[in-house]
Amino acid sequence: MGTPFTRRDFVKLTTAGMLGVLAANHASAAQRSATRSPQSPSVRPFPKGFLWGTATAAYQIEGAWAEDAKGPSIWDTYAHTPGKIKNNENADVANDHYHRYQEDVQLMKALGAKAYRFSIAWPRIYPEGTGPANPKGLDFYNRLVDELLTHGIQPYATLYHWDLPQALQDKGGWQNRDTAKAFGDYAGYMAEKLSDRITHFFTINEFHSFVDMGHRGLEMAVGGKTVSIELAPGMKLSPAELNQVRHHAVLAHGLAVNAIRAKGKKGTKCGPAENITIPVPLIESPEHIQAAERATREMNAGYLTVMLEGQYLDAYLNAAGKDAPKVTADDLKIIGTPVDFVGINVYRPSIYVLASDNAPGYREIPFNASHPKMLSSWHVLGPEAMYWAPRFVHSLWKAKEIYITENGCAADDTLAEDGQVYDTDRVMFLRNCLTQLQRATADGVPVRGYFLWSMMDNFEWSAGYGNRFGLIYVDFKTQKRTPKLSASFFREVSVRNALA
Ligand code: NOJ
């Protein structure tokens, strides 16, 4: 074994000092993996070429909310409304990544990450939601992409991570079918401008979250309690209106896939990044596994299932009844346009299930009141979601390229007196999730990469800055970045491409 990380390693707080430490440890990890036999029972390898990356989103890190002709987004409006965000915080400055992206790319490199999933702020490109485009907005992403590539990090871009241009909201937002068309046009423009350097585009991030939490408010069962979460624009639509918003969101995805194919460089790949609803078999025997697989298809009917099958399930339409979405003849064909890959955000099991003799063939088992959870109000612990979610995406829809587009946890991180951040709970969480992911890849599930949420602490929507998800601690007063204990854990795993 090589030299383990020492406490002293973490005390170097300047970027330059930190990069030196990380580079030294990077080398020692590579040497260790070279001297260990891959057959050693304690080494659990990931497939060759597995992509390790981290993820962020524009509104959560960029700041510069009104700079370089950017238009306001629904999140600017929402966060500026008193009482919406914990402590009335907002992301006007956030991580100031807009000005510090070069330093942040250095930090990513030091983490051993080979890929970076970031989002493009639609209102930077189209301040009014539709043309004319703002060249200064595009310049920023050109600079970021070039910087990433210079440092050997592959850019993976998400086109919509919830920051709808306010100008479009003023015209009805996602309730207006024109928003789907505007999104398709914007997606085509981005593919035209960036697909010479970006090979993978995610259309929309977490349909389920921004539609349901943004347009009605979502209630979730967590350890015997019900937790409600609201996102911008904070509407309370009727079930019929909500189903229509859902339909416009998946239609926007389909239009974007077609536009990327039409305007992007040949071979540019695209797909969704969905927070798939994950029913986990409480007992792993064939009948319960089959029941959970069936539940996965039905519980994702409004999003992944319609995108990957090109039709709404009868069960979904019957349950909606008179509130079912209004669909035109071509819509389903557009929505079901084949994608190149499927991205899924995996944090927790949505529900446990067991097989049942009664329709629909599965029974939902609520979380026990004492079920363990992580810091965020919604975050029950259940690492096996990381095995079952990609496995069912593969078995149900024959996806050949799957990415875990997000996984991570918030923790009560503080800088210790010695200047370090001992996030033992995050390391525990990640180790357990990655153990399940390794199990999936070892079973032949084609997961090609993993993006950890998040590269650094950032603005966690309605929870403000209190819920820290980063591998890197951020002091939001000084903008000083400090790698946490979990940064070392991530680097070890990504450099070795293996656990243990
Ligand atoms: C889902 C979202 O995509 C991301 O924006 C959020 O910060 C994380 N999960 C954690 O809640």
Coordinates of C-alpha atoms and ligand atoms in Angstrom, one line a residue:
M1 CA 0.0 0.0 0.0
G2 CA 1.2 3.5 -0.7
T3 CA 1.1 6.5 1.6
P4 CA -2.4 7.1 3.0
F5 CA -3.8 10.6 3.0
T6 CA -2.6 12.4 6.0
R7 CA -4.5 15.1 8.0
R8 CA -1.8 17.5 6.9
D9 CA -2.8 17.0 3.3
F10 CA -6.1 18.7 3.9
V11 CA -4.7 21.8 5.6
K12 CA -3.4 23.2 2.4
L13 CA -6.2 25.6 1.6
T14 CA -5.0 27.6 -1.3
T15 CA -5.9 26.3 -4.7
A16 CA -2.2 26.0 -5.6
G17 CA -1.4 24.1 -2.4
M18 CA -4.4 21.9 -2.7
L19 CA -3.6 21.0 -6.3
G20 CA -0.2 19.9 -5.3
V21 CA -1.6 17.6 -2.6
L22 CA -4.2 16.2 -4.9
A23 CA -1.7 15.6 -7.7
A24 CA 0.6 13.8 -5.3
N25 CA -2.2 11.6 -4.0
H26 CA -3.4 11.0 -7.5
A27 CA 0.0 9.5 -8.4
S28 CA 0.0 7.3 -5.3
A29 CA -3.4 6.0 -6.0
A30 CA -2.4 5.0 -9.5
Q31 CA 0.7 3.3 -8.2
R32 CA -1.4 1.4 -5.6
S33 CA -3.8 0.2 -8.2
A34 CA -0.9 -0.9 -10.4
T35 CA 0.6 -3.0 -7.7
R36 CA -2.7 -4.7 -6.6
S37 CA -4.0 -7.6 -8.5
P38 CA -7.4 -6.9 -10.1
Q39 CA -8.3 -10.5 -9.0
S40 CA -7.8 -9.6 -5.4
P41 CA -11.2 -10.3 -3.7
S42 CA -11.2 -6.9 -2.1
V43 CA -11.0 -4.9 -5.4
R44 CA -14.4 -4.3 -7.0
P45 CA -13.6 -2.8 -10.4
F46 CA -15.8 -0.7 -12.7
P47 CA -15.8 -1.4 -16.4
K48 CA -12.8 -0.2 -18.4
G49 CA -13.4 3.4 -19.6
F50 CA -16.1 4.0 -17.0
L51 CA -16.6 7.8 -16.9
W52 CA -16.2 9.5 -13.5
G53 CA -17.5 13.1 -13.3
T54 CA -19.1 15.6 -11.1
A55 CA -22.2 17.7 -11.7
T56 CA -23.6 21.2 -11.1
A57 CA -26.3 23.5 -12.5
A58 CA -26.2 27.1 -13.8
Y59 CA -28.5 28.8 -11.3
Q60 CA -27.0 27.0 -8.4
I61 CA -23.4 28.1 -9.0
E62 CA -22.9 30.8 -11.6
G63 CA -24.1 34.0 -9.9
A64 CA -23.8 37.0 -12.3
W65 CA -27.6 36.9 -12.5
A66 CA -27.9 40.1 -14.4
E67 CA -24.6 40.3 -16.1
D68 CA -23.7 40.4 -19.8
A69 CA -27.2 40.9 -21.0
K70 CA -28.6 37.8 -19.3
G71 CA -32.4 37.9 -18.9
P72 CA -34.1 37.1 -15.6
S73 CA -35.2 33.5 -15.0
I74 CA -38.2 32.2 -13.0
W75 CA -35.6 31.3 -10.3
D76 CA -34.4 34.9 -10.0
T77 CA -38.0 36.0 -9.6
Y78 CA -38.9 33.3 -7.1
A79 CA -35.8 33.7 -5.0
H80 CA -36.3 37.5 -4.9
T81 CA -39.8 36.9 -3.5
P82 CA -39.6 37.2 0.3
G83 CA -40.5 34.0 2.2
K84 CA -39.8 31.6 -0.7
I85 CA -36.3 30.4 0.2
K86 CA -34.9 29.5 3.6
N87 CA -33.4 32.6 5.2
N88 CA -34.5 34.6 2.1
E89 CA -31.3 33.6 0.3
N90 CA -30.9 33.8 -3.5
A91 CA -28.3 32.8 -6.1
D92 CA -27.5 36.3 -7.3
V93 CA -23.8 35.6 -6.5
A94 CA -23.9 31.9 -5.5
N95 CA -20.4 30.4 -6.1
D96 CA -19.5 33.2 -8.5
H97 CA -18.5 30.5 -10.9
Y98 CA -19.2 32.8 -13.8
H99 CA -16.0 34.6 -12.9
R100 CA -14.2 31.8 -11.2
Y101 CA -14.7 29.0 -13.7
Q102 CA -11.0 28.6 -14.4
E103 CA -10.2 28.0 -10.7
D104 CA -13.2 25.5 -10.6
V105 CA -11.9 23.6 -13.5
Q106 CA -8.6 23.2 -11.8
L107 CA -10.4 21.8 -8.8
M108 CA -12.3 19.3 -10.9
K109 CA -9.1 18.2 -12.4
A110 CA -7.6 17.7 -9.0
L111 CA -10.5 15.5 -8.1
G112 CA -9.5 13.0 -10.8
A113 CA -12.8 13.7 -12.7
K114 CA -12.7 13.0 -16.4
A115 CA -16.1 14.6 -17.1
Y116 CA -18.2 17.5 -15.9
R117 CA -22.0 17.8 -16.2
F118 CA -23.0 21.5 -16.1
S119 CA -26.1 23.3 -17.3
I120 CA -26.6 26.1 -19.7
A121 CA -28.7 29.0 -18.5
W122 CA -31.3 29.5 -21.3
P123 CA -31.9 33.2 -20.3
R124 CA -28.1 33.9 -20.9
I125 CA -28.5 32.7 -24.4
Y126 CA -32.0 34.0 -25.1
P127 CA -32.7 36.7 -22.6
E128 CA -36.3 36.8 -23.8
G129 CA -36.6 33.1 -24.2
T130 CA -36.6 33.2 -28.0
G131 CA -34.4 35.1 -30.5
P132 CA -32.3 37.1 -30.9
A133 CA -29.5 35.2 -29.2
N134 CA -27.1 37.0 -26.8
P135 CA -23.5 36.5 -28.0
K136 CA -22.1 37.3 -24.6
G137 CA -24.0 34.4 -23.1
L138 CA -22.7 32.0 -25.6
D139 CA -19.1 33.3 -25.1
F140 CA -19.2 32.2 -21.5
Y141 CA -20.0 28.6 -22.4
N142 CA -17.5 28.7 -25.2
R143 CA -14.8 29.7 -22.6
L144 CA -16.0 27.1 -20.1
V145 CA -16.0 24.2 -22.6
D146 CA -12.6 25.2 -24.0
E147 CA -11.2 25.4 -20.5
L148 CA -12.5 21.9 -19.6
L149 CA -11.2 20.4 -22.8
T150 CA -7.8 22.0 -22.3
H151 CA -7.6 20.2 -18.9
G152 CA -8.8 16.8 -20.2
I153 CA -12.3 17.0 -18.9
Q154 CA -15.2 16.1 -21.2
P155 CA -18.1 18.6 -21.1
Y156 CA -21.6 17.1 -20.7
A157 CA -24.2 19.8 -21.1
T158 CA -27.7 19.9 -19.7
L159 CA -29.9 22.3 -21.6
Y160 CA -32.6 22.9 -19.0
H161 CA -32.0 22.8 -15.3
W162 CA -35.1 24.7 -14.3
D163 CA -34.2 28.3 -15.0
L164 CA -36.9 29.2 -17.5
P165 CA -36.6 32.7 -18.9
Q166 CA -39.1 34.8 -17.0
A167 CA -40.2 36.3 -20.3
L168 CA -41.6 32.9 -21.2
Q169 CA -43.2 32.4 -17.8
D170 CA -45.0 35.7 -18.5
K171 CA -46.6 34.1 -21.5
G172 CA -47.8 31.1 -19.6
G173 CA -44.5 29.2 -19.0
W174 CA -44.8 25.4 -19.3
Q175 CA -48.6 25.7 -19.5
N176 CA -48.1 27.2 -23.0
R177 CA -47.3 24.8 -25.7
D178 CA -45.1 27.5 -27.4
T179 CA -42.6 27.0 -24.6
A180 CA -41.9 23.5 -25.8
K181 CA -41.2 24.9 -29.3
A182 CA -39.0 27.6 -27.9
F183 CA -37.0 25.0 -26.0
G184 CA -36.5 22.9 -29.2
D185 CA -35.2 26.0 -31.0
Y186 CA -32.8 26.9 -28.2
A187 CA -31.6 23.2 -28.1
G188 CA -30.9 23.3 -31.8
Y189 CA -29.0 26.5 -31.5
M190 CA -26.8 25.2 -28.7
A191 CA -26.1 22.0 -30.6
E192 CA -25.1 24.1 -33.6
K193 CA -22.7 26.2 -31.6
L194 CA -21.2 23.6 -29.2
S195 CA -21.4 20.1 -30.8
D196 CA -18.0 20.5 -32.3
R197 CA -16.8 20.1 -28.7
I198 CA -19.6 18.6 -26.8
T199 CA -20.6 15.0 -27.6
H200 CA -23.4 14.5 -25.1
F201 CA -26.3 16.8 -24.4
F202 CA -28.9 16.2 -21.7
T203 CA -32.2 17.8 -22.7
I204 CA -34.0 18.4 -19.5
N205 CA -33.1 17.7 -15.9
E206 CA -35.6 16.1 -13.5
F207 CA -38.9 16.5 -15.3
H208 CA -40.7 15.1 -12.3
S209 CA -39.2 17.6 -9.9
F210 CA -39.6 20.9 -11.9
V211 CA -43.1 19.9 -13.2
D212 CA -44.7 18.5 -10.0
M213 CA -42.9 20.6 -7.4
G214 CA -43.0 23.8 -9.5
H215 CA -46.6 23.6 -10.6
R216 CA -48.5 22.0 -7.8
G217 CA -46.0 21.2 -4.9
L218 CA -45.1 17.6 -4.2
E219 CA -45.7 15.6 -1.1
M220 CA -43.3 12.7 -0.3
A221 CA -43.4 10.0 2.3
V222 CA -40.3 10.1 4.5
G223 CA -39.9 7.9 7.5
G224 CA -43.5 8.1 8.7
K225 CA -43.8 11.8 7.8
T226 CA -45.0 13.7 4.8
V227 CA -42.7 16.3 3.4
S228 CA -43.8 18.9 0.9
I229 CA -41.5 20.6 -1.5
E230 CA -42.1 23.6 -3.7
L231 CA -39.9 24.9 -6.6
A232 CA -40.3 27.9 -8.9
P233 CA -42.6 29.2 -10.2
G234 CA -44.5 27.9 -7.2
M235 CA -47.9 27.4 -8.8
K236 CA -50.8 25.3 -7.6
L237 CA -52.3 24.0 -10.8
S238 CA -55.3 21.7 -11.1
P239 CA -54.6 18.0 -12.0
A240 CA -55.7 18.6 -15.6
E241 CA -53.4 21.6 -15.9
L242 CA -50.5 19.7 -14.3
N243 CA -50.9 16.8 -16.8
Q244 CA -50.8 19.3 -19.6
V245 CA -47.5 20.9 -18.2
R246 CA -46.1 17.4 -18.0
H247 CA -47.0 16.7 -21.6
H248 CA -45.4 20.0 -22.7
A249 CA -42.2 19.1 -20.9
V250 CA -41.9 15.7 -22.6
L251 CA -42.8 17.3 -25.9
A252 CA -40.1 19.9 -25.4
H253 CA -37.6 17.0 -24.8
G254 CA -38.7 15.3 -28.1
L255 CA -38.5 18.6 -30.0
A256 CA -35.0 19.1 -28.6
V257 CA -33.8 15.6 -29.6
N258 CA -34.9 16.3 -33.1
A259 CA -33.4 19.8 -33.2
I260 CA -30.0 18.5 -31.8
R261 CA -30.0 15.8 -34.6
A262 CA -30.8 18.4 -37.2
K263 CA -28.4 21.1 -36.1
G264 CA -25.6 19.3 -34.3
K265 CA -22.5 17.7 -35.7
K266 CA -23.2 14.1 -37.0
G267 CA -23.1 11.7 -34.1
T268 CA -23.9 14.1 -31.3
K269 CA -25.7 12.1 -28.6
C270 CA -28.6 13.2 -26.5
G271 CA -31.0 12.0 -23.9
P272 CA -32.9 13.0 -20.8
A273 CA -31.7 13.3 -17.2
E274 CA -34.6 12.2 -15.1
N275 CA -35.1 11.6 -11.4
I276 CA -36.7 8.3 -12.1
T277 CA -39.3 7.1 -9.6
I278 CA -37.6 4.1 -8.1
P279 CA -39.6 1.3 -6.6
V280 CA -37.2 -1.1 -4.9
P281 CA -38.0 -4.8 -4.2
L282 CA -37.9 -5.1 -0.4
I283 CA -37.1 -8.8 -0.8
E284 CA -34.8 -9.7 -3.7
S285 CA -36.6 -12.8 -5.0
P286 CA -37.9 -13.2 -8.5
E287 CA -41.6 -12.4 -7.8
H288 CA -40.8 -9.2 -5.9
I289 CA -38.2 -8.2 -8.5
Q290 CA -40.8 -8.7 -11.3
A291 CA -43.3 -6.6 -9.3
A292 CA -40.8 -3.8 -8.8
E293 CA -40.0 -3.8 -12.5
R294 CA -43.6 -3.5 -13.4
A295 CA -44.1 -0.7 -10.8
T296 CA -41.1 1.2 -12.4
R297 CA -42.8 1.3 -15.8
E298 CA -46.1 2.4 -14.3
M299 CA -44.8 4.9 -11.8
N300 CA -42.8 6.7 -14.5
A301 CA -45.6 6.7 -17.0
G302 CA -45.8 10.5 -17.4
Y303 CA -42.1 10.9 -18.0
L304 CA -39.5 8.2 -18.8
T305 CA -42.1 5.6 -20.0
V306 CA -43.7 7.9 -22.5
M307 CA -40.3 9.2 -23.7
L308 CA -38.9 5.7 -24.1
E309 CA -42.1 4.0 -25.4
G310 CA -43.7 6.8 -27.3
Q311 CA -47.1 6.2 -25.8
Y312 CA -49.0 6.9 -22.6
L313 CA -49.9 3.7 -20.7
D314 CA -53.5 2.9 -20.5
A315 CA -53.2 2.8 -16.7
Y316 CA -51.9 6.4 -16.7
L317 CA -54.7 7.6 -19.0
N318 CA -57.4 5.7 -17.1
A319 CA -56.1 7.1 -13.8
A320 CA -56.1 10.7 -15.2
G321 CA -59.6 10.2 -16.7
K322 CA -61.0 13.6 -17.7
D323 CA -57.8 15.3 -16.6
A324 CA -55.7 13.4 -19.2
P325 CA -53.4 15.6 -21.3
K326 CA -54.6 17.0 -24.7
V327 CA -52.3 15.4 -27.3
T328 CA -52.1 16.1 -31.0
A329 CA -51.5 13.3 -33.6
D330 CA -47.7 13.9 -34.0
D331 CA -46.9 14.6 -30.3
L332 CA -46.3 11.0 -29.3
K333 CA -44.0 10.3 -32.2
I334 CA -41.9 13.4 -31.4
I335 CA -41.9 12.6 -27.6
G336 CA -40.8 9.0 -28.4
T337 CA -38.0 9.9 -30.8
P338 CA -35.3 7.4 -29.9
V339 CA -32.6 8.7 -27.6
D340 CA -28.9 7.7 -27.5
F341 CA -28.7 7.3 -23.8
V342 CA -30.7 7.5 -20.6
G343 CA -29.6 9.7 -17.7
I344 CA -31.0 9.0 -14.3
N345 CA -30.6 10.9 -11.0
V346 CA -30.5 8.4 -8.1
Y347 CA -30.7 9.5 -4.5
R348 CA -33.1 7.2 -2.7
P349 CA -35.7 4.5 -3.2
S350 CA -39.0 6.2 -3.9
I351 CA -40.9 3.4 -2.3
Y352 CA -40.4 -0.3 -1.4
V353 CA -42.6 -2.8 -3.0
L354 CA -43.6 -6.5 -2.7
A355 CA -45.5 -8.6 -5.1
S356 CA -49.2 -8.9 -4.7
D357 CA -51.9 -11.2 -6.1
N358 CA -54.2 -8.1 -6.5
A359 CA -54.0 -5.6 -9.3
P360 CA -51.7 -3.9 -10.1
G361 CA -49.5 -6.8 -9.0
Y362 CA -47.4 -4.9 -6.5
R363 CA -48.0 -3.6 -3.1
E364 CA -46.4 -0.3 -1.8
I365 CA -44.6 -0.7 1.5
P366 CA -44.3 2.7 3.4
F367 CA -41.1 3.7 5.0
N368 CA -41.0 2.8 8.7
A369 CA -41.0 5.9 10.9
S370 CA -37.4 5.0 12.1
H371 CA -36.1 4.4 8.5
P372 CA -32.6 6.1 8.4
K373 CA -32.3 9.3 6.4
M374 CA -29.7 11.8 5.4
L375 CA -29.8 15.6 6.0
S376 CA -32.3 16.8 3.4
S377 CA -35.9 16.5 4.4
W378 CA -36.7 14.1 1.6
H379 CA -33.6 12.0 1.7
V380 CA -34.3 8.5 3.1
L381 CA -31.3 6.1 2.9
G382 CA -31.5 3.2 0.5
P383 CA -28.4 2.6 -1.5
E384 CA -29.9 -0.4 -3.3
A385 CA -31.8 2.1 -5.4
M386 CA -28.5 2.5 -7.2
Y387 CA -28.7 -1.1 -8.3
W388 CA -32.4 -1.4 -9.2
A389 CA -32.9 1.9 -11.1
P390 CA -30.3 1.3 -13.9
R391 CA -31.1 -2.4 -14.0
F392 CA -34.8 -1.8 -14.7
V393 CA -34.0 1.0 -17.2
H394 CA -32.0 -1.6 -19.0
S395 CA -34.5 -4.5 -18.7
L396 CA -37.6 -2.5 -19.5
W397 CA -36.4 -0.2 -22.3
K398 CA -33.2 -2.0 -23.5
A399 CA -31.2 1.2 -22.9
K400 CA -27.6 0.5 -24.0
E401 CA -26.0 3.6 -22.6
I402 CA -27.0 4.7 -19.1
Y403 CA -25.5 7.5 -17.0
I404 CA -26.1 8.2 -13.3
T405 CA -26.4 11.9 -13.9
E406 CA -26.7 12.7 -10.2
N407 CA -26.1 11.0 -6.8
G408 CA -24.9 12.5 -3.6
C409 CA -26.1 13.8 -0.3
A410 CA -26.3 16.9 1.8
A411 CA -24.4 16.9 5.1
D412 CA -24.0 19.2 8.1
D413 CA -20.5 20.1 7.0
T414 CA -18.4 22.5 9.0
L415 CA -14.8 23.6 8.8
A416 CA -13.0 22.0 11.8
E417 CA -10.5 23.9 13.8
D418 CA -7.7 22.4 11.7
G419 CA -9.4 23.7 8.6
Q420 CA -10.6 20.4 7.4
V421 CA -14.1 19.1 6.7
Y422 CA -14.7 15.6 8.0
D423 CA -17.8 14.5 6.1
T424 CA -17.8 10.9 7.3
D425 CA -21.6 10.5 6.5
R426 CA -21.1 11.5 2.9
V427 CA -18.2 9.0 2.5
M428 CA -20.4 6.3 4.0
F429 CA -23.3 7.3 1.7
L430 CA -21.2 7.3 -1.4
R431 CA -19.4 4.0 -0.6
N432 CA -22.7 2.3 -0.2
C433 CA -24.2 3.7 -3.4
L434 CA -21.1 2.9 -5.4
T435 CA -21.1 -0.6 -4.0
Q436 CA -24.5 -1.0 -5.5
L437 CA -23.5 0.6 -8.8
Q438 CA -20.5 -1.7 -9.1
R439 CA -22.9 -4.6 -8.5
A440 CA -25.0 -3.4 -11.4
T441 CA -22.1 -3.0 -13.8
A442 CA -20.7 -6.4 -12.7
D443 CA -24.2 -7.9 -13.6
G444 CA -23.9 -6.4 -17.1
V445 CA -26.1 -3.4 -16.7
P446 CA -24.6 -0.9 -19.3
V447 CA -24.0 2.1 -17.0
R448 CA -21.2 4.1 -18.7
G449 CA -20.6 6.9 -16.2
Y450 CA -21.4 8.5 -12.9
F451 CA -21.7 12.2 -12.1
L452 CA -21.5 13.0 -8.4
W453 CA -23.8 15.8 -7.2
S454 CA -22.1 18.0 -6.5
M455 CA -18.7 19.2 -7.4
M456 CA -19.0 21.9 -4.8
D457 CA -21.5 23.2 -2.2
N458 CA -24.0 25.4 -3.9
F459 CA -27.5 27.0 -3.7
E460 CA -29.9 24.1 -2.9
W461 CA -33.1 25.7 -4.2
S462 CA -35.7 26.3 -1.5
A463 CA -33.3 25.1 1.1
G464 CA -30.8 27.9 0.3
Y465 CA -27.2 27.4 1.2
G466 CA -27.7 25.3 4.3
N467 CA -27.8 22.0 2.5
R468 CA -24.3 21.4 1.3
F469 CA -23.9 18.6 -1.3
G470 CA -20.3 19.3 -2.4
L471 CA -17.1 17.4 -2.5
I472 CA -15.6 20.8 -2.0
Y473 CA -16.7 23.1 0.8
V474 CA -17.4 26.7 -0.1
D475 CA -17.3 29.6 2.2
F476 CA -19.9 31.8 0.6
K477 CA -18.6 34.9 2.2
T478 CA -15.0 34.6 0.9
Q479 CA -15.6 32.1 -1.9
K480 CA -12.8 30.0 -0.6
R481 CA -13.0 26.4 -1.7
T482 CA -11.8 23.6 0.6
P483 CA -11.9 19.9 -0.5
K484 CA -13.7 17.7 2.0
L485 CA -12.7 14.2 3.1
S486 CA -15.2 12.9 0.5
A487 CA -13.1 14.6 -2.2
S488 CA -10.3 12.2 -1.4
F489 CA -12.7 9.3 -1.4
F490 CA -14.0 10.3 -4.8
R491 CA -10.5 10.7 -6.2
E492 CA -9.4 7.3 -5.0
V493 CA -12.3 5.6 -6.6
S494 CA -12.1 7.5 -9.9
V495 CA -8.4 7.1 -10.3
R496 CA -8.5 3.4 -9.5
N497 CA -11.8 2.9 -11.3
A498 CA -12.6 0.5 -8.5
L499 CA -13.8 0.3 -4.9
A500 CA -11.6 -0.9 -2.1
Ligands
NOJ1 C1 -31.6 17.3 -8.0 C2 -31.4 18.5 -8.8 O1 -31.2 18.2 -10.1 C3 -30.3 19.3 -8.2 O2 -30.4 20.6 -8.8 C4 -30.3 19.3 -6.7 O3 -29.5 20.3 -6.1 C5 -30.0 17.9 -6.2 N1 -30.9 17.0 -6.8 C6 -30.0 17.8 -4.7 O4 -31.3 18.0 -4.2

